[in-house]
Short mmCIF file of C-alpha atoms (C1' of nucleotides) in Angstrom, two decimals:
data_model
loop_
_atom_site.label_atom_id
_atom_site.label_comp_id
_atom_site.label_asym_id
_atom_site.label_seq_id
_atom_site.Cartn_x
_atom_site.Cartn_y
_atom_site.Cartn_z
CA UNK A 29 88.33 116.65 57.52
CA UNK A 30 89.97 117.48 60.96
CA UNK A 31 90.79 114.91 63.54
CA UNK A 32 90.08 114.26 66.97
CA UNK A 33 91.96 115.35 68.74
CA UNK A 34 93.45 113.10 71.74
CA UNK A 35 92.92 114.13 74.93
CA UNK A 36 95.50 116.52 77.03
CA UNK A 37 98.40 113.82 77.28
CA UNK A 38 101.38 113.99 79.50
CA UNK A 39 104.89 111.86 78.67
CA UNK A 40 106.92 110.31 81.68
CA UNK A 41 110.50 110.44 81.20
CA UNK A 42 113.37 108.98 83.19
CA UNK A 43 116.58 108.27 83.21
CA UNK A 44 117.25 104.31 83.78
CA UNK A 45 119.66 103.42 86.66
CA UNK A 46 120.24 107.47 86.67
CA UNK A 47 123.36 107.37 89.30
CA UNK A 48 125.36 104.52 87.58
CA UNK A 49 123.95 106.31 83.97
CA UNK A 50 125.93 109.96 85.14
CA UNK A 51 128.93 108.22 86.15
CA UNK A 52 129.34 106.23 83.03
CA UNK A 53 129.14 109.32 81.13
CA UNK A 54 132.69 110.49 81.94
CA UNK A 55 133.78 106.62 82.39
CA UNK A 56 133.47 104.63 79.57
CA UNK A 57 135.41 101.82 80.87
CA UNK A 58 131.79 100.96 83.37
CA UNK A 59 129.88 100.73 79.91
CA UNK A 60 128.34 97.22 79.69
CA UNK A 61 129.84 96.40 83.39
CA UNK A 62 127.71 95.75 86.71
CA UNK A 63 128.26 99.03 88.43
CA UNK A 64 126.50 100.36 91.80
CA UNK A 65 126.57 103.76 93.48
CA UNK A 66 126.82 103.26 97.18
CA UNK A 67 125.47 106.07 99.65
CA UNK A 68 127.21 108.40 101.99
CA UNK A 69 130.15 106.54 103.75
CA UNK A 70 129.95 103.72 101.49
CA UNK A 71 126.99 102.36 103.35
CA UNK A 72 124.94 100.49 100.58
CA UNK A 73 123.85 100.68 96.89
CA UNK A 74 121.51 103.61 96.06
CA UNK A 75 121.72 102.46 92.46
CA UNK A 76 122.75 99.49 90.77
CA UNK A 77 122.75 99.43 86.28
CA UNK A 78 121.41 96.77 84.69
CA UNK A 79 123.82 94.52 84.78
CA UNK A 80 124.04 94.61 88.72
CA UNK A 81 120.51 94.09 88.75
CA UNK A 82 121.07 91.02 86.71
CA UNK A 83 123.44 89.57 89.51
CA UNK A 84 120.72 90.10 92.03
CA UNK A 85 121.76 93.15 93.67
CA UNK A 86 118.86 94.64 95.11
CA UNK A 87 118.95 98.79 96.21
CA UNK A 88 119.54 98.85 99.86
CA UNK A 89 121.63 96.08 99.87
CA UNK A 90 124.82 97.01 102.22
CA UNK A 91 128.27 97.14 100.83
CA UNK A 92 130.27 95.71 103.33
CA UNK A 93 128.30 92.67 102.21
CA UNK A 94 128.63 92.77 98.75
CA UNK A 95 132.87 94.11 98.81
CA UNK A 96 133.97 89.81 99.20
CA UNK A 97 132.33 88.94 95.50
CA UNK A 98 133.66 92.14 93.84
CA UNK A 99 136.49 90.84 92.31
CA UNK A 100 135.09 87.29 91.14
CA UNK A 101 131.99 89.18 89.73
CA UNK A 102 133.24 92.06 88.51
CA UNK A 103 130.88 94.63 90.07
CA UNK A 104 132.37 98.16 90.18
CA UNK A 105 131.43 100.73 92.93
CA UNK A 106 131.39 104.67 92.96
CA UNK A 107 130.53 106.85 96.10
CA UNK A 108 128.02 109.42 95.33
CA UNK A 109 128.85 111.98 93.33
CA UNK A 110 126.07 114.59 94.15
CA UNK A 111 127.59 117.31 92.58
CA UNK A 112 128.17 115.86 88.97
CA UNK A 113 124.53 114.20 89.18
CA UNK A 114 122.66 117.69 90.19
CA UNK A 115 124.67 118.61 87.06
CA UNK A 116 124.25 116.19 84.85
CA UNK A 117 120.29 116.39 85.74
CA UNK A 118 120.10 120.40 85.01
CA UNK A 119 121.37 118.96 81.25
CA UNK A 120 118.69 116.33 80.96
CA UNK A 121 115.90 118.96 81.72
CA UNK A 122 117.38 121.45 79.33
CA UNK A 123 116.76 119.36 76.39
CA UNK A 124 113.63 118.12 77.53
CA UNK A 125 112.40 121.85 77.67
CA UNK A 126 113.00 121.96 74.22
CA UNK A 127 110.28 119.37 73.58
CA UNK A 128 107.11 120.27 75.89
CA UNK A 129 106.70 122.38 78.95
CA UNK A 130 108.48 120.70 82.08
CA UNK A 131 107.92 119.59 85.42
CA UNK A 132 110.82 118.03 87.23
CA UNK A 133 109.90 115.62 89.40
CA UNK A 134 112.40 114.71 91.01
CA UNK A 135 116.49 114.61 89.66
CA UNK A 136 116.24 111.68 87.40
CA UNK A 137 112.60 112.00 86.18
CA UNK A 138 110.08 114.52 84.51
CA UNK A 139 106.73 114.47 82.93
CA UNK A 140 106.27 116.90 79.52
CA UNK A 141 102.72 118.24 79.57
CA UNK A 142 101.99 117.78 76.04
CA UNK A 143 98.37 119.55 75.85
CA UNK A 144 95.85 117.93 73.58
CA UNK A 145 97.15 116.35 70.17
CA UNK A 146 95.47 115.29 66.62
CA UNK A 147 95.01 111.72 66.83
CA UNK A 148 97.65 111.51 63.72
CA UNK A 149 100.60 112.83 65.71
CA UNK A 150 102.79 109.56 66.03
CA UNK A 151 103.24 109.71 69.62
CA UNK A 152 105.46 107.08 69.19
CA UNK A 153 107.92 109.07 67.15
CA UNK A 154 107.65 111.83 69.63
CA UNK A 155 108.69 109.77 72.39
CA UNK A 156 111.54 107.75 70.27
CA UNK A 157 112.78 111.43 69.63
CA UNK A 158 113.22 112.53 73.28
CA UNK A 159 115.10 109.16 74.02
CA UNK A 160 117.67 109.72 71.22
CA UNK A 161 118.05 112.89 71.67
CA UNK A 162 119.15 112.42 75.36
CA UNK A 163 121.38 109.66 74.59
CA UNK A 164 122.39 112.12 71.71
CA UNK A 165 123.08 115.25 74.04
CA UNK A 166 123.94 114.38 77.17
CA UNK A 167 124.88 110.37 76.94
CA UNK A 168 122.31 108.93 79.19
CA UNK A 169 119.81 106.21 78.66
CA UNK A 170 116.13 107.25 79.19
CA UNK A 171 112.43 105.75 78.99
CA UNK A 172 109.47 107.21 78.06
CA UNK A 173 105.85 106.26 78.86
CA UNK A 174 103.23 108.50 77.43
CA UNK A 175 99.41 108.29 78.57
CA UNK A 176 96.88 110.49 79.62
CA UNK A 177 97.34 110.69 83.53
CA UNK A 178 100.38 111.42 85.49
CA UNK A 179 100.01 107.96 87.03
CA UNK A 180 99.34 105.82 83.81
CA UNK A 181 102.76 107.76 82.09
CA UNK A 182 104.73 106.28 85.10
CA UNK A 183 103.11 102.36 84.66
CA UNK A 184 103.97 103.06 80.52
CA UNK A 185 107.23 104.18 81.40
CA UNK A 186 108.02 100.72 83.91
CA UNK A 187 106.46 98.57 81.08
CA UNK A 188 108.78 99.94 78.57
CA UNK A 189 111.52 99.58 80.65
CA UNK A 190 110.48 95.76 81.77
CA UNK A 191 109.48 94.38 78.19
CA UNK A 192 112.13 94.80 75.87
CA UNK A 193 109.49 95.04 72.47
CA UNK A 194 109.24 98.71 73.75
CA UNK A 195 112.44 99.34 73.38
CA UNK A 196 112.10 102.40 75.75
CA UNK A 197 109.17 103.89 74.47
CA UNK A 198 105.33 103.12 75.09
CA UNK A 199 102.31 105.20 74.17
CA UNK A 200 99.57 103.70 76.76
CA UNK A 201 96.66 103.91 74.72
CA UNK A 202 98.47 102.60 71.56
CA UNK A 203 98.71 99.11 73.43
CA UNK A 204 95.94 96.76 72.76
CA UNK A 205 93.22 97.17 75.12
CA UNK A 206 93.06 93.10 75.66
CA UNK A 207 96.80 93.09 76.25
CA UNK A 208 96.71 95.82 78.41
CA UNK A 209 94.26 94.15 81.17
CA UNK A 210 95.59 91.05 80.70
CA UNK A 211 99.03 92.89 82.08
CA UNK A 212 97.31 95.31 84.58
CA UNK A 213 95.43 91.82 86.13
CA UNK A 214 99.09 90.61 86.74
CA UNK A 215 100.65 93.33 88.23
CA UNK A 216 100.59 93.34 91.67
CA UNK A 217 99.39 97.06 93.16
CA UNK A 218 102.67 97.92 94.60
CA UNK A 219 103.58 98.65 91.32
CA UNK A 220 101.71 101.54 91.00
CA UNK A 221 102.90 105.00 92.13
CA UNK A 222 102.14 106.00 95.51
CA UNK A 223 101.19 102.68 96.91
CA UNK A 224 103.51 100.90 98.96
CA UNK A 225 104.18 98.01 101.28
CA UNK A 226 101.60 99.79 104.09
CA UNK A 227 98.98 100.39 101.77
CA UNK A 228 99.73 97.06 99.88
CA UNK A 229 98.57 94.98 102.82
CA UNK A 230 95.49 97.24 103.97
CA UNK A 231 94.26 96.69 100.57
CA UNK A 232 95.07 93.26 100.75
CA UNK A 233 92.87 93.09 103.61
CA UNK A 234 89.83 94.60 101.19
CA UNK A 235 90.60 91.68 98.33
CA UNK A 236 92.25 94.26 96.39
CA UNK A 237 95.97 92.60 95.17
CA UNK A 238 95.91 93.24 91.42
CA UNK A 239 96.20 97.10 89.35
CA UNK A 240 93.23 95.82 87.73
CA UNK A 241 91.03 95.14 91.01
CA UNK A 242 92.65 98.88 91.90
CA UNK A 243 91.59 100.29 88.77
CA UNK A 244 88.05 98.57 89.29
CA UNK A 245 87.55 99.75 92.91
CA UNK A 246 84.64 102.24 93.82
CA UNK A 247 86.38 105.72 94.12
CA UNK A 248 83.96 106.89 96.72
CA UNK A 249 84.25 103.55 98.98
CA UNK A 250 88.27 103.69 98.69
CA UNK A 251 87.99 107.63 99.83
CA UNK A 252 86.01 106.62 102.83
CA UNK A 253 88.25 103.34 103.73
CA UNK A 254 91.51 105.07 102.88
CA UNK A 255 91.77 108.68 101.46
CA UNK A 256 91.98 111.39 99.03
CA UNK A 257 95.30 110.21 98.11
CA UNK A 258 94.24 106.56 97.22
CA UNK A 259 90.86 108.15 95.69
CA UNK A 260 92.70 109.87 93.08
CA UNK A 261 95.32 107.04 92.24
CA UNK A 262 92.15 105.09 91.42
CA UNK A 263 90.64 107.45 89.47
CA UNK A 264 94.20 107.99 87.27
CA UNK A 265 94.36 104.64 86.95
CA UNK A 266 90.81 104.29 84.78
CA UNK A 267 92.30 107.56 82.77
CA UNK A 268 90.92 110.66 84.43
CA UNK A 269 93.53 113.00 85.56
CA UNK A 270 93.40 113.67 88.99
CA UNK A 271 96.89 114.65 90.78
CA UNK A 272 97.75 118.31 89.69
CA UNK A 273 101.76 118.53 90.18
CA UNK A 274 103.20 122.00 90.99
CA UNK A 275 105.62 123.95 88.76
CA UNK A 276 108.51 124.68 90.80
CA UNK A 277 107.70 125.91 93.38
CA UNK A 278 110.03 128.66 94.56
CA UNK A 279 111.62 128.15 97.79
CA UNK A 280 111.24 124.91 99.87
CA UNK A 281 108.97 124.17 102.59
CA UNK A 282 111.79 122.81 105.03
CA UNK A 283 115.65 121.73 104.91
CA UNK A 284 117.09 118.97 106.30
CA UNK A 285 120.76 118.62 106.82
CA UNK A 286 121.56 115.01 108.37
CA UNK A 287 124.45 112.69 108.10
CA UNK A 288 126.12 109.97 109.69
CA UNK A 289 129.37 109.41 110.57
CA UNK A 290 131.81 107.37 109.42
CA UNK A 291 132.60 106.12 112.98
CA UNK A 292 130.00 106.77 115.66
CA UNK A 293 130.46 109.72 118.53
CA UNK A 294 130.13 108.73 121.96
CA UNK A 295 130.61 112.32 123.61
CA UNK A 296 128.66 115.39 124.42
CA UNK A 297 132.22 117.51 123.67
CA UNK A 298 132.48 115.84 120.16
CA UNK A 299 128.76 115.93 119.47
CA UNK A 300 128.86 119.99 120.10
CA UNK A 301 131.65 119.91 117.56
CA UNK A 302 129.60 117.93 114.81
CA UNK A 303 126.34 120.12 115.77
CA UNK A 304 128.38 123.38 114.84
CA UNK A 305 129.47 122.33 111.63
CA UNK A 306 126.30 121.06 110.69
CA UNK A 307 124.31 124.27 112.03
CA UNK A 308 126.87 126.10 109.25
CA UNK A 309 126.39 123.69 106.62
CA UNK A 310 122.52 124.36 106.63
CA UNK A 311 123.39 127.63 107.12
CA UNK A 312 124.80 127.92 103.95
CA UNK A 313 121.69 126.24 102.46
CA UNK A 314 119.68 128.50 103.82
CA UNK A 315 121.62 131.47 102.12
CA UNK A 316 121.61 129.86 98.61
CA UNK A 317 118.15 129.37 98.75
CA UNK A 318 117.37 132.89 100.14
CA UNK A 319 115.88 132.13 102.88
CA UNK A 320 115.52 132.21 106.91
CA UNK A 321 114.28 129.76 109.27
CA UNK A 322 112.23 130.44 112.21
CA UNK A 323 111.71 126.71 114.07
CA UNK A 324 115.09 124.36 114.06
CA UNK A 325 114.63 120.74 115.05
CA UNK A 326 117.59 118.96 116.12
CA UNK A 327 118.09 114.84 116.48
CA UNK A 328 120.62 112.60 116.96
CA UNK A 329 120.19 108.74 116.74
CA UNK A 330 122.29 105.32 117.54
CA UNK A 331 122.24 103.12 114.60
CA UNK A 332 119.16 101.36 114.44
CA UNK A 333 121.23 97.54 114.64
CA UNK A 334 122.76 98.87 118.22
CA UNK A 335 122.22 96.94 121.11
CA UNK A 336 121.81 100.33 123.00
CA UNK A 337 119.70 102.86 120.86
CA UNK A 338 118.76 106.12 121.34
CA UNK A 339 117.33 108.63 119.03
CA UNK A 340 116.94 112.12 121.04
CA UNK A 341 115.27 115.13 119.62
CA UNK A 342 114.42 118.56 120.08
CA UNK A 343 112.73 121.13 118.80
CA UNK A 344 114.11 124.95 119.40
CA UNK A 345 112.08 127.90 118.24
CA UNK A 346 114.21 131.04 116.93
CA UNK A 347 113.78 134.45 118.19
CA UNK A 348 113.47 135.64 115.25
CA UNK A 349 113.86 134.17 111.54
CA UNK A 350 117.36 133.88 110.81
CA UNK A 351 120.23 132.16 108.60
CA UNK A 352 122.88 133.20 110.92
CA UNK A 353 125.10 130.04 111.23
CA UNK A 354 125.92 131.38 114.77
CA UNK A 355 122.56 131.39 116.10
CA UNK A 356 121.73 127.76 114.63
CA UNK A 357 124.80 125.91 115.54
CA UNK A 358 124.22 127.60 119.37
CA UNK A 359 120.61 126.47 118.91
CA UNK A 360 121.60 123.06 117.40
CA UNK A 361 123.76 122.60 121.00
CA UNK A 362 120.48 122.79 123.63
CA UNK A 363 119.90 119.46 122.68
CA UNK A 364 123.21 117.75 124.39
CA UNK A 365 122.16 117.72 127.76
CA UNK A 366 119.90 114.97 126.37
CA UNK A 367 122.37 112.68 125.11
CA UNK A 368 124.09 110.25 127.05
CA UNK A 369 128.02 110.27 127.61
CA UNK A 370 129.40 107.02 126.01
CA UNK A 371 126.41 105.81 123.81
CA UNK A 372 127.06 105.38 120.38
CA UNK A 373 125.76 107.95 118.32
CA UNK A 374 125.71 107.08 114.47
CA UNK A 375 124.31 110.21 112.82
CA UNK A 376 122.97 113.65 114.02
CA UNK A 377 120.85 116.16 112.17
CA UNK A 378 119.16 119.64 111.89
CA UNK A 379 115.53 120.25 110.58
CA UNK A 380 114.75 123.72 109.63
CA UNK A 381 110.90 124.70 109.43
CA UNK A 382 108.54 127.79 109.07
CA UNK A 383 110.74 129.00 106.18
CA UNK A 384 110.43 132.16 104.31
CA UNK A 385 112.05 134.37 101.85
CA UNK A 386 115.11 136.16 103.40
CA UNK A 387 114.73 139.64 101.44
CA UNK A 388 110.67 139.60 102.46
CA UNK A 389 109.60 142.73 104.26
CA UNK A 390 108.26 141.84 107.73
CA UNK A 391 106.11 144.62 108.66
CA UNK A 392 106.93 143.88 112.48
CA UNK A 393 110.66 142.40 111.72
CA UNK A 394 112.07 142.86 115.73
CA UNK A 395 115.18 145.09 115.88
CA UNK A 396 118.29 143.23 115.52
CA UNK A 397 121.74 143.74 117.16
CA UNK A 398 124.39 144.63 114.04
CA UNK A 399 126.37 140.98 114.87
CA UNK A 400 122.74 138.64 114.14
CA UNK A 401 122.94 140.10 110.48
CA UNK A 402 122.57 138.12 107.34
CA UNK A 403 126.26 139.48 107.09
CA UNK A 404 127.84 136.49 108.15
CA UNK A 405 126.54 133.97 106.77
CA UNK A 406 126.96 135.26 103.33
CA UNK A 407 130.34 136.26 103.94
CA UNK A 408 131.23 132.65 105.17
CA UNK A 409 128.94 131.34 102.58
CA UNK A 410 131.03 133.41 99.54
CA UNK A 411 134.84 132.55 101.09
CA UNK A 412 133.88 128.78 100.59
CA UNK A 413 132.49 129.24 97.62
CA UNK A 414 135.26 130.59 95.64
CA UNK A 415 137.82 128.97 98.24
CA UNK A 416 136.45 125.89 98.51
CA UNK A 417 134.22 124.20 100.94
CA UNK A 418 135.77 124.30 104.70
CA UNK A 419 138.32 127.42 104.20
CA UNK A 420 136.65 129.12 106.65
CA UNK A 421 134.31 128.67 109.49
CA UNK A 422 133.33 129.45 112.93
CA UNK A 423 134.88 127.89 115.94
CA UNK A 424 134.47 124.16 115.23
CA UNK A 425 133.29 124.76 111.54
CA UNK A 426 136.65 126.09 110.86
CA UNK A 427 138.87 122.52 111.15
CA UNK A 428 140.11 121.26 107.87
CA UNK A 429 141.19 118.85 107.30
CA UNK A 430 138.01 117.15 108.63
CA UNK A 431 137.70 115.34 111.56
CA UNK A 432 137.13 111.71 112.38
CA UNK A 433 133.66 111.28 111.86
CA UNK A 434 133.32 112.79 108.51
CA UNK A 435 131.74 111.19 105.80
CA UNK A 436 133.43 108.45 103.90
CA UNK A 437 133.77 108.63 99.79
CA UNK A 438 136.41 106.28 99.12
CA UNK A 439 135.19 105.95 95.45
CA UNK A 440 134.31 109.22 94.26
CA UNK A 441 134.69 109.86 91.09
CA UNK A 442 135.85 113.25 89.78
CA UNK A 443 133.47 116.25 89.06
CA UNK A 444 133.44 116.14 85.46
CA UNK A 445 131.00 118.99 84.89
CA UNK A 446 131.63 122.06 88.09
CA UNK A 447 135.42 122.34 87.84
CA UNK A 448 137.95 122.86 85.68
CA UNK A 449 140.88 120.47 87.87
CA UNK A 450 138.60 117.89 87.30
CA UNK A 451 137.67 117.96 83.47
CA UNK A 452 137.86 114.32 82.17
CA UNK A 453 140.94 113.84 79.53
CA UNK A 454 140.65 112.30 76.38
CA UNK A 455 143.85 111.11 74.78
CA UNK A 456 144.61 110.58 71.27
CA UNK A 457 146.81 108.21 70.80
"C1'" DT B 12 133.11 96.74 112.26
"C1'" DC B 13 130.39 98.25 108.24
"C1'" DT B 14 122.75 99.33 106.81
"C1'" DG B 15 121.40 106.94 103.00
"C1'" DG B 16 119.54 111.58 102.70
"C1'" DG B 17 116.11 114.85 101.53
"C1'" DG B 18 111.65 115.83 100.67
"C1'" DT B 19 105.95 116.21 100.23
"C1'" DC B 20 101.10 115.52 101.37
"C1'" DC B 21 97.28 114.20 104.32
"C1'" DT B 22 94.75 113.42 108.67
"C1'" DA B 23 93.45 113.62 113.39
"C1'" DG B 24 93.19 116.01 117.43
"C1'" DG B 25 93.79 119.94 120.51
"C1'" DA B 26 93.61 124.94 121.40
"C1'" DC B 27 91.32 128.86 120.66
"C1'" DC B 28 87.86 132.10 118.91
"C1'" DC B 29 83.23 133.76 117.95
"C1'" DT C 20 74.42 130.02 134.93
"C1'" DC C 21 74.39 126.82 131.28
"C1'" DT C 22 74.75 125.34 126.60
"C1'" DG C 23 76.10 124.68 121.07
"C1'" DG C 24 78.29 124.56 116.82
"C1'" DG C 25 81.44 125.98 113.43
"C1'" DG C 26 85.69 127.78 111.92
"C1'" DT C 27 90.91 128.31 111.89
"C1'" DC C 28 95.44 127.32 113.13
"C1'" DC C 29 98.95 124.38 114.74
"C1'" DT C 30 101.42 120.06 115.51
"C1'" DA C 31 102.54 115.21 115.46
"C1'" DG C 32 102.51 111.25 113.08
"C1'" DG C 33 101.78 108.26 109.16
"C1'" DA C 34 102.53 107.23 104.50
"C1'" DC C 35 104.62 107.95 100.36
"C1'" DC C 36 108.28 109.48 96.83
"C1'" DC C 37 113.15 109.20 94.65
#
DNA sequence: TCTGGGGTCCTAGGACCC
DNA sequence: TCTGGGGTCCTAGGACCC
């Protein structure tokens, strides 16, 4: 006699503590100890394993703060290693193709679209499977939470990583159906994806505090007091699908290249220095990605803690859609008649927007003068590539070894994966 | 002294067109 | 001369994600 089949079902996977996960990989000696990953210039923890959790170390929290009770606690700290995670994440979603069709959400996490199956398929099994296999493969930890909306896998996922019975894996509807309110009327709605601190207290404001009050709420009434976007989180949340998630999509919408420094700049001649290096460096993007930009938007800002802040911006339309790191670091520039000699300026960045694909015919493409080609940018772009990052570069761009205000990474670890002079060694001894 | 970086989606409102 | 409504496109801003 055949089975019911279960509904289309989707599994949430993700790696725990991902950052301080990659690094142990090719560092054995963090196993078992509190580590963090700190952000650019060593300005606070973007990740923090278990054990740092356990010592109360919440994400956010700024290292300069936290440096004093190293020692006595033990707590190890990395910079980030951006390179050997984007690496280490291509591996995790190679194996997980292997199981069920893919979507990457984002570079620690995934859902598998696993279609309808016969109510005898032990999801359980399927998602124990995945998890050793990972840890198998690549040597990282994972979760899995398997239900039958996109926003139900990520609540499975965060109870299997919270209660330890789980032990990484749970199957939603495999839970007890008692058990399950009893835990949904406890959880605060915060803990649900895609509501946060904003929405938190607006629904406060309705008497809505609990998932289970969320899950309970009148779909229509939510739509017309908040919007589609709440709508269909309530909806998930009693079990029918309602967020569609895109493959990949191919190109991206906008780029962003922003940084602060590690000391701040407090002149318009040093801030035209910074502006033409970054205008290359999202150059180069640009080029990888194939693409051309036709609207840049450039800011700078003082750090928000400054007793003087100022956060100018500007937005410069292009003549014509380009990637030509000449014409955006010039463009970057019009905005330093706006900044103020002597003010403390803590990062700077370039926004690139109305993107599209750099080989696309343009029926009405203006004529271009031979030196605005793609030429040079993919020139520059191919000399630091096999060269190294900073061999070349125009005016500015070209100074190596960096200047002042370049990012900090005192604790970078090596890039175990991307090249060869920094393989880890294993000795036998 | 020291507090990240890179994205997406939705909505409201204005400009413009027919 | 005066009047109406509906559609599209764009942008800024808000909210969220990891």
């Amino acid at each position: 006699m055949p089975t019911e089949p279960h509904p289309a079902l989707v599994a949430h996977v993700d790696v725990n503590s991902a950052y301080a996960s990659f690094e142990r990989v090719f560092d054995p000696s963090l196993e078992g100890v509190p580590t963090v990953v700190l952000s650019n210039n060593d300005g606070c923890v973007v990740a923090a394993s278990k054990e740092a959790k356990a010592l109360g170390i919440p994400l956010g929290e700024p290292w300069f703060k936290l440096q004093p009770r190293a020692a006595m606690t033990g707590l190890q700290a990395r910079s980030s290693n951006y390179e050997l995670y984007g690496d280490m994440s291509r591996r995790v979603m190679e194996v997980l193709e292997r199981f069920a069709p893919t979507l990457q959400y984002s570079i620690d996490e995934a859902f598998l679209l696993l279609g309808p199956r016969s109510a005898e398929t032990d999801l359980a099994a399927f998602g124990r499977e995945v998890k050793d296999t990972l840890r198998r493969l690549v040597g990282v930890p994972v979760c899995v939470g398997i239900a039958r909306t996109f926003t139900l896998a990520k609540l499975a996922n965060r109870t299997a990583k919270k209660l330890p019975v789980f032990d990484g894996v749970c199957v939603w509807d495999s839970t007890r159906p008692e058990w399950r309110d009893a835990l949904l009327a406890r959880l605060p709605v915060s803990e649900v994806w895609s509501i946060a601190s904003r929405l938190e207290r607006r629904l406060a404001a309705q008497g809505i505090t609990t998932v289970a009050q969320l899950r309970a709420a009148d779909p229509v009434a939510i739509r017309a007091r908040f919007n589609v976007v709440v709508m269909r989180t309530v909806l998930e949340l009693a079990g029918t699908p309602a967020i569609t998630l895109e493959e990949e999509r191919i190109g991206k919408e906008q780029l962003i290249f922003s940084r602060s420094f590690s000391e701040p700049v407090t002149s318009r001649e040093g801030m035209r220095q910074v502006l033409s290096v970054y205008g290359q460096q999202a150059a180069a993007r640009l080029v990888r990605h194939h693409q051309k930009a036709k609207l840049l938007t450039v800011f700078a800002g003082t750090s928000h803690f400054a007793a003087q802040r100022d956060f100018p911006n500007m937005l410069v339309p292009l003549a014509a859609p380009t990637s030509d790191p000449v014409v955006l670091a010039k463009a970057a520039g019009r905005i330093l008649p706006l900044l103020h000699e002597g003010t403390r300026y803590a990062r700077a960045g370039i926004m690139l927007t109305d993107l599209r694909p750099a080989d696309g015919q343009c029926a009405f493409e203006p004529f271009r003068f031979r030196h605005e080609d793609e030429g040079i940018a993919e020139l520059v772009d191919q000399v630091n590539r096999k060269l190294g990052g900073g061999s070349v570069g125009l005016g500015h761009g070209g100074l190596r070894p960096g200047p002042q205000w370049q990012m900090k990474r005192q604790k970078l670890s090596p890039r175990a994966t991307t090249h060869w002079d920094e393989l880890a060694l294993v000795k036998a001894g």
